[in-house]
Tab-separated table of C-alpha atoms in Angstrom:
chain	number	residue	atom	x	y	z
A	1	UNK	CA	-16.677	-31.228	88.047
A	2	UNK	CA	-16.838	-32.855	84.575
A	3	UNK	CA	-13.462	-34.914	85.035
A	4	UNK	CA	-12.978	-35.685	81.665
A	5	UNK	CA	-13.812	-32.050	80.342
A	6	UNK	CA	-11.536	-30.645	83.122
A	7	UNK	CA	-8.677	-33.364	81.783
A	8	UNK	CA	-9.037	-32.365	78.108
A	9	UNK	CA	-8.006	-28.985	78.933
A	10	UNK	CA	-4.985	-29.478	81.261
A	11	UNK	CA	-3.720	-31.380	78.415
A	12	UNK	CA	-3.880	-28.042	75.693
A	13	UNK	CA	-2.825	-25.919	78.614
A	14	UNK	CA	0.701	-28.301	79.351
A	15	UNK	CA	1.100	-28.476	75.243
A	16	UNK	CA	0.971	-24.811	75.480
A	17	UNK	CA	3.632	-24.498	78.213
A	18	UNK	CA	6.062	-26.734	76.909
A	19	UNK	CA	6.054	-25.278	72.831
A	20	UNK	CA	6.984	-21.651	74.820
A	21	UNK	CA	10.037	-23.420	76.086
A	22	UNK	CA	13.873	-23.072	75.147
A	23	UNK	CA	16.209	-25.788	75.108
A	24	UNK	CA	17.720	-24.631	78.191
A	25	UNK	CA	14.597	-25.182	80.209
A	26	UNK	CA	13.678	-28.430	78.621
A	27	UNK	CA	16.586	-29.988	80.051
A	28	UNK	CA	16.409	-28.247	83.964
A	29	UNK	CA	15.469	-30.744	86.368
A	30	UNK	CA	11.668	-30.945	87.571
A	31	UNK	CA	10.620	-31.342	90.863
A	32	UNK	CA	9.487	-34.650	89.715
A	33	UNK	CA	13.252	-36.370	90.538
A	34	UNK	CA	13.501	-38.496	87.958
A	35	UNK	CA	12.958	-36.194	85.310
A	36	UNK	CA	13.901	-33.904	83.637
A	37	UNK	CA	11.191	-31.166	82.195
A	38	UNK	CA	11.635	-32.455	78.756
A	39	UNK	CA	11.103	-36.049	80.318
A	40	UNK	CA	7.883	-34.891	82.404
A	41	UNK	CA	6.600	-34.243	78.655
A	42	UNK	CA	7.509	-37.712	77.326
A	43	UNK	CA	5.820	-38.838	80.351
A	44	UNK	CA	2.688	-36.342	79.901
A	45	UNK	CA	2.377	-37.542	76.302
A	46	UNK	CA	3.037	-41.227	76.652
A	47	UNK	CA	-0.443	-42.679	77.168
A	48	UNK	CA	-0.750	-41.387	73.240
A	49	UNK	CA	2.399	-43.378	71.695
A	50	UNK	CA	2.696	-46.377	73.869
A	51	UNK	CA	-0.209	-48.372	74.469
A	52	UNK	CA	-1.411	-50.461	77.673
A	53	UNK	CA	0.286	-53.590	76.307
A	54	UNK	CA	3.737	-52.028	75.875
A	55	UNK	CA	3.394	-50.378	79.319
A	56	UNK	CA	2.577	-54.008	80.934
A	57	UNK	CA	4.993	-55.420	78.742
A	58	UNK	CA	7.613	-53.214	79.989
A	59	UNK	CA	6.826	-53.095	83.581
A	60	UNK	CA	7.476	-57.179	83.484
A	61	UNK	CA	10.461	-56.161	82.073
A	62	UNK	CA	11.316	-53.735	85.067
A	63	UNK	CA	10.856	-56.584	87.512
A	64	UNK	CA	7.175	-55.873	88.072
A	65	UNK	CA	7.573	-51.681	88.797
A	66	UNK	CA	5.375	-49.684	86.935
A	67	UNK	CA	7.565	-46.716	88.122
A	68	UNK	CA	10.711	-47.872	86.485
A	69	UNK	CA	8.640	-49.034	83.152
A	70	UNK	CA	7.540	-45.467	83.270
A	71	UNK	CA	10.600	-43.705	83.794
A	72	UNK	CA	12.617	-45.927	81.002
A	73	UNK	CA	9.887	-44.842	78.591
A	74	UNK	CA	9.405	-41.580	79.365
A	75	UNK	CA	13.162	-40.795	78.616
A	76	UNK	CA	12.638	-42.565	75.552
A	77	UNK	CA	9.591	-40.339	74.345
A	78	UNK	CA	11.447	-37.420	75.907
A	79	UNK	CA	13.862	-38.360	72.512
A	80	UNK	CA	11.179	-36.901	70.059
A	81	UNK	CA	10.607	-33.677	69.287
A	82	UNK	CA	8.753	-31.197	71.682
A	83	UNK	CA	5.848	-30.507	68.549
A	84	UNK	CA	5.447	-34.199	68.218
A	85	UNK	CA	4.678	-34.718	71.708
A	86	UNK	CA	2.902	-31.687	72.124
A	87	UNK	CA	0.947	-32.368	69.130
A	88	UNK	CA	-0.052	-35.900	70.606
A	89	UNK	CA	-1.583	-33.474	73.681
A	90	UNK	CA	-3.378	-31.906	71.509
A	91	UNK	CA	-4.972	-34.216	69.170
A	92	UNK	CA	-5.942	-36.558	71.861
A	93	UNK	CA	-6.914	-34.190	74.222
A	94	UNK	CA	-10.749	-35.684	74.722
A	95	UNK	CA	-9.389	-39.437	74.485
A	96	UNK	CA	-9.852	-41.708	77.588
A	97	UNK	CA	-7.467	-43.550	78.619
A	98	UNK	CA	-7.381	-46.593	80.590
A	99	UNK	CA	-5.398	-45.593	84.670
A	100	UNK	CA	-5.514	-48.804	86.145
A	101	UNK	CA	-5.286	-48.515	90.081
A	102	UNK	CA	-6.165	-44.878	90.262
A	103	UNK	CA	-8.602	-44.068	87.511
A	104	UNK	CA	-9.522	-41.018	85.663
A	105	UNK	CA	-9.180	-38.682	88.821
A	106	UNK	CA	-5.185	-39.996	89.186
A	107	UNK	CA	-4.629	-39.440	85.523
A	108	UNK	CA	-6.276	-35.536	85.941
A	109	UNK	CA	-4.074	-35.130	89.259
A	110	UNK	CA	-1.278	-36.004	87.008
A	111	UNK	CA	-1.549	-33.629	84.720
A	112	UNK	CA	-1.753	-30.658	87.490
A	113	UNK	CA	0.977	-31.609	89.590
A	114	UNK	CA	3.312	-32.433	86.522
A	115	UNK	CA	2.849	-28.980	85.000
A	116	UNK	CA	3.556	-27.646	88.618
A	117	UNK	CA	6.855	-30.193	88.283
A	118	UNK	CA	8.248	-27.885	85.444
A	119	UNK	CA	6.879	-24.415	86.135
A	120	UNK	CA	7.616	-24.188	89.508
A	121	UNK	CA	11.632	-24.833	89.278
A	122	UNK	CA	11.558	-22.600	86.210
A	123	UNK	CA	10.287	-19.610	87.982
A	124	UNK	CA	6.818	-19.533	85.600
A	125	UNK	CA	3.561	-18.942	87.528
A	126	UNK	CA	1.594	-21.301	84.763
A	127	UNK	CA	-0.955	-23.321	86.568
A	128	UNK	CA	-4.507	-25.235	86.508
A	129	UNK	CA	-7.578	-23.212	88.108
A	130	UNK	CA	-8.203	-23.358	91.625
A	131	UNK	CA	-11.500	-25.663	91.191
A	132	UNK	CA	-8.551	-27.826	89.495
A	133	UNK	CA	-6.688	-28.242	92.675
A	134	UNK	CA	-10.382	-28.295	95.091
A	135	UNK	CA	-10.632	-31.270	93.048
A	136	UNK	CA	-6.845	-32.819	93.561
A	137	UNK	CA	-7.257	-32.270	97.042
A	138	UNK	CA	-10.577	-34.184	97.657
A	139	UNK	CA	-8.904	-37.028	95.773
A	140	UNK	CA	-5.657	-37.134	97.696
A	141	UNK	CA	-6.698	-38.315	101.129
A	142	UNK	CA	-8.577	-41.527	99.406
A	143	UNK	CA	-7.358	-44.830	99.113
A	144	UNK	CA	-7.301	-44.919	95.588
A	145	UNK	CA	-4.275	-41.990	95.554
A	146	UNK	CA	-2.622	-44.315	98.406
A	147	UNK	CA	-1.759	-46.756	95.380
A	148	UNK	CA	1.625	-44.276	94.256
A	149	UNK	CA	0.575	-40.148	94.929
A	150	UNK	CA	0.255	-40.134	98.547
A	151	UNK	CA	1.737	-43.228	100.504
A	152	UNK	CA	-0.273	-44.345	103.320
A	153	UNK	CA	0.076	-42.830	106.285
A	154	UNK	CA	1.656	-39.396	105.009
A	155	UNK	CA	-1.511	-37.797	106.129
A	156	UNK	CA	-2.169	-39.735	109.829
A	157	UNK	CA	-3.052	-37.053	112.500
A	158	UNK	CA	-2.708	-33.503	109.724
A	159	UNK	CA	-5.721	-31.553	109.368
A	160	UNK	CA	-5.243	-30.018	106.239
A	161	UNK	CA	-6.750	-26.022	105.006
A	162	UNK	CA	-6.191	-24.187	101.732
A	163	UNK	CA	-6.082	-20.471	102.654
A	164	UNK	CA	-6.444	-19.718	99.129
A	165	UNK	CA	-10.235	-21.144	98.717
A	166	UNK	CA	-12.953	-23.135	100.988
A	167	UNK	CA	-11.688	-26.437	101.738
A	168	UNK	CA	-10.570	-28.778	104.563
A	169	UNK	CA	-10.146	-31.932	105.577
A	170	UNK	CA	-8.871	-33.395	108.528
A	171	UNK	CA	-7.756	-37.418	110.220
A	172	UNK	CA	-8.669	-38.061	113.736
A	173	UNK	CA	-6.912	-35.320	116.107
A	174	UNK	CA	-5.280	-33.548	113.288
A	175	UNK	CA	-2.733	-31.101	113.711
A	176	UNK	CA	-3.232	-28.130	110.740
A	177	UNK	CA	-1.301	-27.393	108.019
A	178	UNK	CA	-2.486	-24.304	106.067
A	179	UNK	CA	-1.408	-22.618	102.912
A	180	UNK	CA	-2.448	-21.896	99.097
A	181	UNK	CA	-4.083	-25.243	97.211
A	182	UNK	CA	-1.188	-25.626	94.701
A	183	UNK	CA	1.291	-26.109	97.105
A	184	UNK	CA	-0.553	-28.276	99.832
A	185	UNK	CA	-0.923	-30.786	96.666
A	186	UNK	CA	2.523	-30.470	95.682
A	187	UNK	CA	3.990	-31.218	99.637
A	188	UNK	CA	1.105	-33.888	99.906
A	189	UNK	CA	2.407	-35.518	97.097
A	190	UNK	CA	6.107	-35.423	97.613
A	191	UNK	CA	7.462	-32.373	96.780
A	192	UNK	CA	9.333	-30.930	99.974
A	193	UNK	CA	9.956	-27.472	97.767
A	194	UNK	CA	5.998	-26.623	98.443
A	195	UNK	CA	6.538	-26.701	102.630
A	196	UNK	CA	7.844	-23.526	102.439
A	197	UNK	CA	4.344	-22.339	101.099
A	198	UNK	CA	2.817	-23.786	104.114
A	199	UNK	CA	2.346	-22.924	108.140
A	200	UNK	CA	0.963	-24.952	110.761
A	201	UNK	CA	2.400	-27.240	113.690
A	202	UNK	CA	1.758	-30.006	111.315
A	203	UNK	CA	4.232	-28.855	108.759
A	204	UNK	CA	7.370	-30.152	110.484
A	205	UNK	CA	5.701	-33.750	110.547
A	206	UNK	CA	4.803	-33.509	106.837
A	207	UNK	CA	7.994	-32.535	106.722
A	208	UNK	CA	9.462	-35.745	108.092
A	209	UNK	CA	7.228	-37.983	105.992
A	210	UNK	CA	8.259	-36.652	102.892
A	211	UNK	CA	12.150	-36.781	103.870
């Protein structure tokens, strides 16, 4: 898969998704907890107004958390208009920016669970293409998504299987959890509204883990 190519176009198809929303469902509250869906978009579009520098600059503000840097500016983007910061998803669809810790493939994961964030909660079946989330999930089980998507040790002893296309994994003596690709990435990665997608004797473990 041709990350970069793959990237480019999640970023039209969230700046499409957001300009077809009402004020109402800016403001309802993602999956994402901290945010807000109008924030998820300040956060989406963020690498395009604030550059590395502020972003280190501000997370030595926050103590040393990138998290909280990114939250505090995200709500501050999320202050713009939607067209400005849909625009910015737009124009710089094709630029590459720098992810330090997890790379291009964290910044494309991203992009797919964060539109996920929004839709889901407000009830719209938008979503990336299932090579998209084949993708997500080879990337989720490394070490690299260990740095902030999937703590370590969420996935000791699951196998996981998408029922919705050909793919598995498993850690030693796995126990399986199965369901559609969308919503194993979404549990794997913290969202405990996606379990209820999912089956398996692993699921009440997962289940634990995320809390």
């Amino acid at each position: 898969m041709d990350v970069a190519a793959r990237t480019a176009a999640n970023r039209r198809l969230l700046a499409d998704f957001f300009d077809g929303l009402d004020e109402t469902q800016l403001e309802a509250q993602g999956l994402c907890s901290a945010w807000t869906v109008r924030e998820v978009l300040g956060h989406s579009a963020m690498p395009f107004s604030v550059g590395i520098g502020r972003l280190l600059w501000r997370t030595l503000l926050a103590t040393g958390s990138i998290d909280r840097a990114s939250a505090a500016i995200a709500e501050e983007q999320a202050r713009r208009p939607v067209a400005e910061l849909t625009g910015l998803l737009r124009t710089y669809a094709t630029k590459r920016v720098p992810a330090p810790g997890v790379g291009p493939m964290g910044q494309f994961t991203d992009h797919c669970i964060h539109l996920r964030d929004c839709a889901r909660p407000l009830g719209f079946d938008t979503d990336v293409p299932l090579e998209d989330w084949h993708a997500v999930l080879d990337w989720l089980p490394t070490k690299q998504a260990s740095l902030g998507v999937v703590p370590a040790g969420r996935l000791d002893g699951l196998a996981l299987r998408a029922t919705d296309q050909d793919w598995f994994w498993t850690a030693p003596d796995g126990v399986e959890v199965s369901g559609p690709s969308e919503a194993l990435a979404m549990a794997l990665s913290g969202r405990s509204v996606a379990l209820a997608d999912l089956d398996g004797p692993g699921v009440a473990t997962l289940r634990e883990r995320i809390g």
